[in-house]
PDB file of C-alpha atoms in Angstrom:
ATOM      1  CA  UNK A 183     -32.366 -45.242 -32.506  1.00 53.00           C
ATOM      2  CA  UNK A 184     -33.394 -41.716 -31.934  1.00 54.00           C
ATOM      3  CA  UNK A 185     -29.960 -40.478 -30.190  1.00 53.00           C
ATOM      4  CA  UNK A 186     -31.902 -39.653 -26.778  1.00 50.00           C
ATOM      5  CA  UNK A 187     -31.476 -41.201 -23.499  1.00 48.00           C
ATOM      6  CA  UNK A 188     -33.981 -43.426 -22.058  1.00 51.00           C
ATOM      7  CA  UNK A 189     -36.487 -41.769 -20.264  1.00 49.00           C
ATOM      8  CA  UNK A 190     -36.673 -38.533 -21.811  1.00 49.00           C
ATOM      9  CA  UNK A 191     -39.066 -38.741 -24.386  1.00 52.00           C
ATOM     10  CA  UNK A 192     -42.040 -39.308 -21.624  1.00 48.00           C
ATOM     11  CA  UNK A 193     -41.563 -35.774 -20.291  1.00 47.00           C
ATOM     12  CA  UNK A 194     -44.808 -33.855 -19.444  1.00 52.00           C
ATOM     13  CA  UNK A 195     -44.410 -30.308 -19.613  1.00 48.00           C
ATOM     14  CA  UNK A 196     -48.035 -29.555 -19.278  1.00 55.00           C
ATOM     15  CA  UNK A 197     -47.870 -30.936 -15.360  1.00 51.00           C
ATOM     16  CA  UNK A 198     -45.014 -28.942 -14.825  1.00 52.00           C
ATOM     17  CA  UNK A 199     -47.406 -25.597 -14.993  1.00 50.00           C
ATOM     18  CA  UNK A 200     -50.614 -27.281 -13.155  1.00 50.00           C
ATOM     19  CA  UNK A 201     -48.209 -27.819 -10.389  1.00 51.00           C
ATOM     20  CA  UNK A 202     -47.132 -24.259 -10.894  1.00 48.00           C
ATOM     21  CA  UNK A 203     -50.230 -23.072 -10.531  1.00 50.00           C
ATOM     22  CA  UNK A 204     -50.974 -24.518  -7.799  1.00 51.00           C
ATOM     23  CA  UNK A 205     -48.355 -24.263  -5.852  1.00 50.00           C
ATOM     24  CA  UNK A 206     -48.557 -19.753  -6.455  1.00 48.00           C
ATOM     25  CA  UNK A 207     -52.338 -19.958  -5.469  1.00 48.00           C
ATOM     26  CA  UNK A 208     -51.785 -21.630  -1.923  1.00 48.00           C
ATOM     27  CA  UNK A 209     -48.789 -19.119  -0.940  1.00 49.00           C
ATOM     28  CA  UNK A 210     -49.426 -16.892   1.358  1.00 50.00           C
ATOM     29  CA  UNK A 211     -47.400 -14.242   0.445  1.00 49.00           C
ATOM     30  CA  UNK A 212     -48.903 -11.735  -1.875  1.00 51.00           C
ATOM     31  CA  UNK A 213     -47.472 -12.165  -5.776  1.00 52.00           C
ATOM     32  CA  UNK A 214     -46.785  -8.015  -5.957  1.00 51.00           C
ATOM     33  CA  UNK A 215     -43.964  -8.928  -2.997  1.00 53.00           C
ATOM     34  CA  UNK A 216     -42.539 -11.788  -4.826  1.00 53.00           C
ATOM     35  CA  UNK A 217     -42.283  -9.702  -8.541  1.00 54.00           C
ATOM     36  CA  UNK A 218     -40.658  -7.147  -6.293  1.00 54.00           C
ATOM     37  CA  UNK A 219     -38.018  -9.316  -4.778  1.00 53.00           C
ATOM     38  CA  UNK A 220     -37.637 -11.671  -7.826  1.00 51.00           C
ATOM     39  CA  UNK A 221     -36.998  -7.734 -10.094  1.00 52.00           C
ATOM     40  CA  UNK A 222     -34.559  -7.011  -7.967  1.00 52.00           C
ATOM     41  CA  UNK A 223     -32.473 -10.240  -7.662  1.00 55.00           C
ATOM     42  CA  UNK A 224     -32.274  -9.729 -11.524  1.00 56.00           C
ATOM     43  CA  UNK A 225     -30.950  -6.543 -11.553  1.00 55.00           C
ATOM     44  CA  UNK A 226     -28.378  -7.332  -8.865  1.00 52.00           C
ATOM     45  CA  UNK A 227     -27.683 -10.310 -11.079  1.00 52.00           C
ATOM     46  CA  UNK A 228     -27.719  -8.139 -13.929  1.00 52.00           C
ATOM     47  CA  UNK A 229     -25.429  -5.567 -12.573  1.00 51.00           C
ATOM     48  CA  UNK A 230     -23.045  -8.149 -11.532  1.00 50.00           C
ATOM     49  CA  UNK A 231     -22.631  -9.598 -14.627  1.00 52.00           C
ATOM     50  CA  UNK A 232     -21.914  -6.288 -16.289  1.00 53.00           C
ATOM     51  CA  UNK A 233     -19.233  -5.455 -13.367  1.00 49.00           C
ATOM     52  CA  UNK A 234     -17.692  -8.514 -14.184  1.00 50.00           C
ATOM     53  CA  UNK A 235     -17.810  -8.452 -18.196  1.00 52.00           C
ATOM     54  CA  UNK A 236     -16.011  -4.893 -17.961  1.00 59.00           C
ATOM     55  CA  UNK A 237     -13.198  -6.198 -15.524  1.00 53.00           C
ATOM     56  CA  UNK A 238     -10.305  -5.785 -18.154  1.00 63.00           C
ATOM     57  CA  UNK A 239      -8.199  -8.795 -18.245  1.00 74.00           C
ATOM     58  CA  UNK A 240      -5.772  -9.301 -16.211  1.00 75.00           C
ATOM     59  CA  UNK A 241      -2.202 -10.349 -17.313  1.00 80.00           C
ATOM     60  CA  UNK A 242       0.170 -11.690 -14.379  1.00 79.00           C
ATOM     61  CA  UNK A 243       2.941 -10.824 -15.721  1.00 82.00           C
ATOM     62  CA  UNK A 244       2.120  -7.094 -14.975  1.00 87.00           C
ATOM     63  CA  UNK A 245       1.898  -8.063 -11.652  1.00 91.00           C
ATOM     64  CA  UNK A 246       4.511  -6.881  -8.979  1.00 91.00           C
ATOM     65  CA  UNK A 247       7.089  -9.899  -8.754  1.00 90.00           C
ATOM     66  CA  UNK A 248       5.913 -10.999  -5.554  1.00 89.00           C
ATOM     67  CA  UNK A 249       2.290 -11.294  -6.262  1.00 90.00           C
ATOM     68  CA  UNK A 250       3.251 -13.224  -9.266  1.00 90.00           C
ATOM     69  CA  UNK A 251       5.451 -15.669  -6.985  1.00 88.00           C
ATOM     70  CA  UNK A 252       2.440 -16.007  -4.378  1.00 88.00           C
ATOM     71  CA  UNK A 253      -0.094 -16.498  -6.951  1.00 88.00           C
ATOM     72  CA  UNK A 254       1.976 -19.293  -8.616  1.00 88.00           C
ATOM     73  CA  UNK A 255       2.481 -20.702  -5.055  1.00 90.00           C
ATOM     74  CA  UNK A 256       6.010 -20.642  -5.537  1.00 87.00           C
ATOM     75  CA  UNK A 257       8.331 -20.767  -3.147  1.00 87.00           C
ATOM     76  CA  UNK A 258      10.598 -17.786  -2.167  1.00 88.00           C
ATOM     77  CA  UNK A 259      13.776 -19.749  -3.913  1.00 86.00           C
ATOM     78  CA  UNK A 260      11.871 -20.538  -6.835  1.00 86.00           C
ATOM     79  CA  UNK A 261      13.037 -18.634  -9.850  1.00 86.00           C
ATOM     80  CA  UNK A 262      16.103 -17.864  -8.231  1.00 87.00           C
ATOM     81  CA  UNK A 263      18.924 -20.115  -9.909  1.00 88.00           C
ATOM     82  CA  UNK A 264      21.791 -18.123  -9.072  1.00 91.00           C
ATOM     83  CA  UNK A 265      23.655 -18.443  -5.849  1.00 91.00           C
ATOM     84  CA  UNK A 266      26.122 -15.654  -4.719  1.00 91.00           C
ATOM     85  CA  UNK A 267      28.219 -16.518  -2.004  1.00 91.00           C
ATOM     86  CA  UNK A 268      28.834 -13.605   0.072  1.00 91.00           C
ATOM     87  CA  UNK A 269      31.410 -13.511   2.556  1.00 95.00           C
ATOM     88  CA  UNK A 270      30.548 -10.479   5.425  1.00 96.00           C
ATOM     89  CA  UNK A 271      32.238  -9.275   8.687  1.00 97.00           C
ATOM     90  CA  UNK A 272      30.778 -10.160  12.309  1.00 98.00           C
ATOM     91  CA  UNK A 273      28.504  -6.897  12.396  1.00 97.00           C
ATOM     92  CA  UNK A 274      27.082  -7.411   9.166  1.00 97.00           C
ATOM     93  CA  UNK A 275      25.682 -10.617  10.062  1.00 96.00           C
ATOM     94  CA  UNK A 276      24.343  -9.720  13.243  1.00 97.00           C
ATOM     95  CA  UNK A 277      22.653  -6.491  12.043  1.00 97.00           C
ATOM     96  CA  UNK A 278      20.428  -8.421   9.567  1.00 97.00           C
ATOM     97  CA  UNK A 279      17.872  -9.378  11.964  1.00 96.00           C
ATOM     98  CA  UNK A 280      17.691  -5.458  13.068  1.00 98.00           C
ATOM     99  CA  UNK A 281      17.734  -4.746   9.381  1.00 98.00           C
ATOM    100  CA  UNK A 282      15.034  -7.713   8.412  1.00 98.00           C
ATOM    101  CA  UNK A 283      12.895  -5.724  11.970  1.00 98.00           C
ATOM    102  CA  UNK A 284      13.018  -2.568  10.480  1.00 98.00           C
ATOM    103  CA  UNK A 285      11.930  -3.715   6.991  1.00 98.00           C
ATOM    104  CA  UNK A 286       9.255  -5.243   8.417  1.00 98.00           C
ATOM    105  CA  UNK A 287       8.390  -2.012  10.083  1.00 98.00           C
ATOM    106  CA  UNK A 288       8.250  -0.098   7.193  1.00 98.00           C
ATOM    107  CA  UNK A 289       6.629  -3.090   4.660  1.00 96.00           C
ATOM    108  CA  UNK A 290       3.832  -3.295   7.607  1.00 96.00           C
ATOM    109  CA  UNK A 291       4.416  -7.473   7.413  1.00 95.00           C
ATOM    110  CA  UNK A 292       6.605  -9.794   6.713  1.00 95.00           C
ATOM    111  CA  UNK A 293       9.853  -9.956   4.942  1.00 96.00           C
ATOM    112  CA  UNK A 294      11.577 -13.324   3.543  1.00 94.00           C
ATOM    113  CA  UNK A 295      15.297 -13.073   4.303  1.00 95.00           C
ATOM    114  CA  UNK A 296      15.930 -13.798   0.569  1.00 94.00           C
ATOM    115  CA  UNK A 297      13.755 -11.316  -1.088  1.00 95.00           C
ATOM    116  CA  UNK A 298      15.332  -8.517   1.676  1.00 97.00           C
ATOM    117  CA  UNK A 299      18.890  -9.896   0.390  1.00 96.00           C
ATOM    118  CA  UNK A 300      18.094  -9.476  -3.194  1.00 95.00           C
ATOM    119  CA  UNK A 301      16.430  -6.272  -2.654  1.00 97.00           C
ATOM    120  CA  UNK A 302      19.581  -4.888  -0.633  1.00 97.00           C
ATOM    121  CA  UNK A 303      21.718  -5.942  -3.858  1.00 97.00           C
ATOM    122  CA  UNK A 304      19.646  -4.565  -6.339  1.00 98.00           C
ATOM    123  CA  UNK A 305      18.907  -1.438  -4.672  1.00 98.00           C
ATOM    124  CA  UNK A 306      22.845  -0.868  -4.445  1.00 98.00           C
ATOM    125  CA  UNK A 307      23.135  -2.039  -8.371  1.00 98.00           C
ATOM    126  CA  UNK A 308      20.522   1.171  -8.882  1.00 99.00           C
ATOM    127  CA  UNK A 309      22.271   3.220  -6.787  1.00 98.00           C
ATOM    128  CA  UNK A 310      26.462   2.882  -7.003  1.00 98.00           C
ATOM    129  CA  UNK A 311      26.610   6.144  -5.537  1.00 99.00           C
ATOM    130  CA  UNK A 312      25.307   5.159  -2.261  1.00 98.00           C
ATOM    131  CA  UNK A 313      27.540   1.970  -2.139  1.00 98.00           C
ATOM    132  CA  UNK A 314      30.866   4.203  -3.415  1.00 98.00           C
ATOM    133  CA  UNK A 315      30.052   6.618  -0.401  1.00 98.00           C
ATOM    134  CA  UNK A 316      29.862   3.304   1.821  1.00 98.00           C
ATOM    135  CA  UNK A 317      32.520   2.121   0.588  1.00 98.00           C
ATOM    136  CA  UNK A 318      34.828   5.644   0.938  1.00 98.00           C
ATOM    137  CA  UNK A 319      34.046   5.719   4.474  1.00 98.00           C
ATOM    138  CA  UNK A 320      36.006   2.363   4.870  1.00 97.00           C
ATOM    139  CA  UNK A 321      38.822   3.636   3.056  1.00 98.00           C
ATOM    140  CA  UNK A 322      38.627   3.284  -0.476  1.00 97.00           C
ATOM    141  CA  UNK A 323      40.780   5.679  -1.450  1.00 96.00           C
ATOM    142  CA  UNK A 324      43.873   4.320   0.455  1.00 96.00           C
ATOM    143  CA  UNK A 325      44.152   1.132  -1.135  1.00 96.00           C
ATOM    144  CA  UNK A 326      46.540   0.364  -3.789  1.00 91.00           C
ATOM    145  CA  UNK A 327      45.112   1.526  -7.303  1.00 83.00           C
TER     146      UNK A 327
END
């Protein structure tokens, strides 16, 4: 047993060239027109391959969050395990959806209630200051100490 499949040993490379041969003599188009085109499909090719062997690699998790979670395909809830449960007056509730509009505005598309939410929260954990004035304007500093 020779370790080939049937069939291949009765290849005839020699035929392969006749019919070469004859198939570039009866084209019409001239062969200085086809080394032209064929040249420059290679360097295209060429220059491709090089674009794409210096592309550094690319690591998601230096990726934005939300990339990560869309390239994942992930849903919005996905890594988050926590639930806070968040008890808030009238107007705070109704002013989300003008709050989610405006976001939107300003992102330029679309906003997931969830990631606006956690956003909100973690902008305020970055920024105590702006929640302490917030929270001085309701009256803070007449409660009980």
């Amino acid at each position: 047993m020779t370790g080939l499949k049937k069939g291949t040993g009765s290849l005839d490379f020699d035929s392969d060239e006749d019919d070469a041969e004859d198939d570039t003599s009866s084209e019409s188009t001239p062969a200085s027109e086809d080394d032209d085109e064929s040249s420059l499909q290679e360097e295209d090719t060429s220059s491709t391959r090089e674009t794409t062997s210096q592309a550094p690699d690319l690591d998601v998790n230096d990726l934005p969050y939300l990339v990560q979670r869309q390239m994942r395909g992930a849903s919005v809830n996905a890594d988050r395990t926590n639930q806070l449960l968040l008890e808030v007056r009238p107007f705070v509730k109704a002013d989300e959806d003008t709050f989610l509009a405006d976001l939107q505005d300003l992102i330029d598309g679309p906003v997931y209630k969830g990631d606006a939410r956690e956003a909100a929260l973690v902008v305020a954990q970055e920024h105590p200051e702006l929640v302490a004035e917030k929270l001085t304007e309701w009256g803070i500093e007449y409660l009980d100490k």
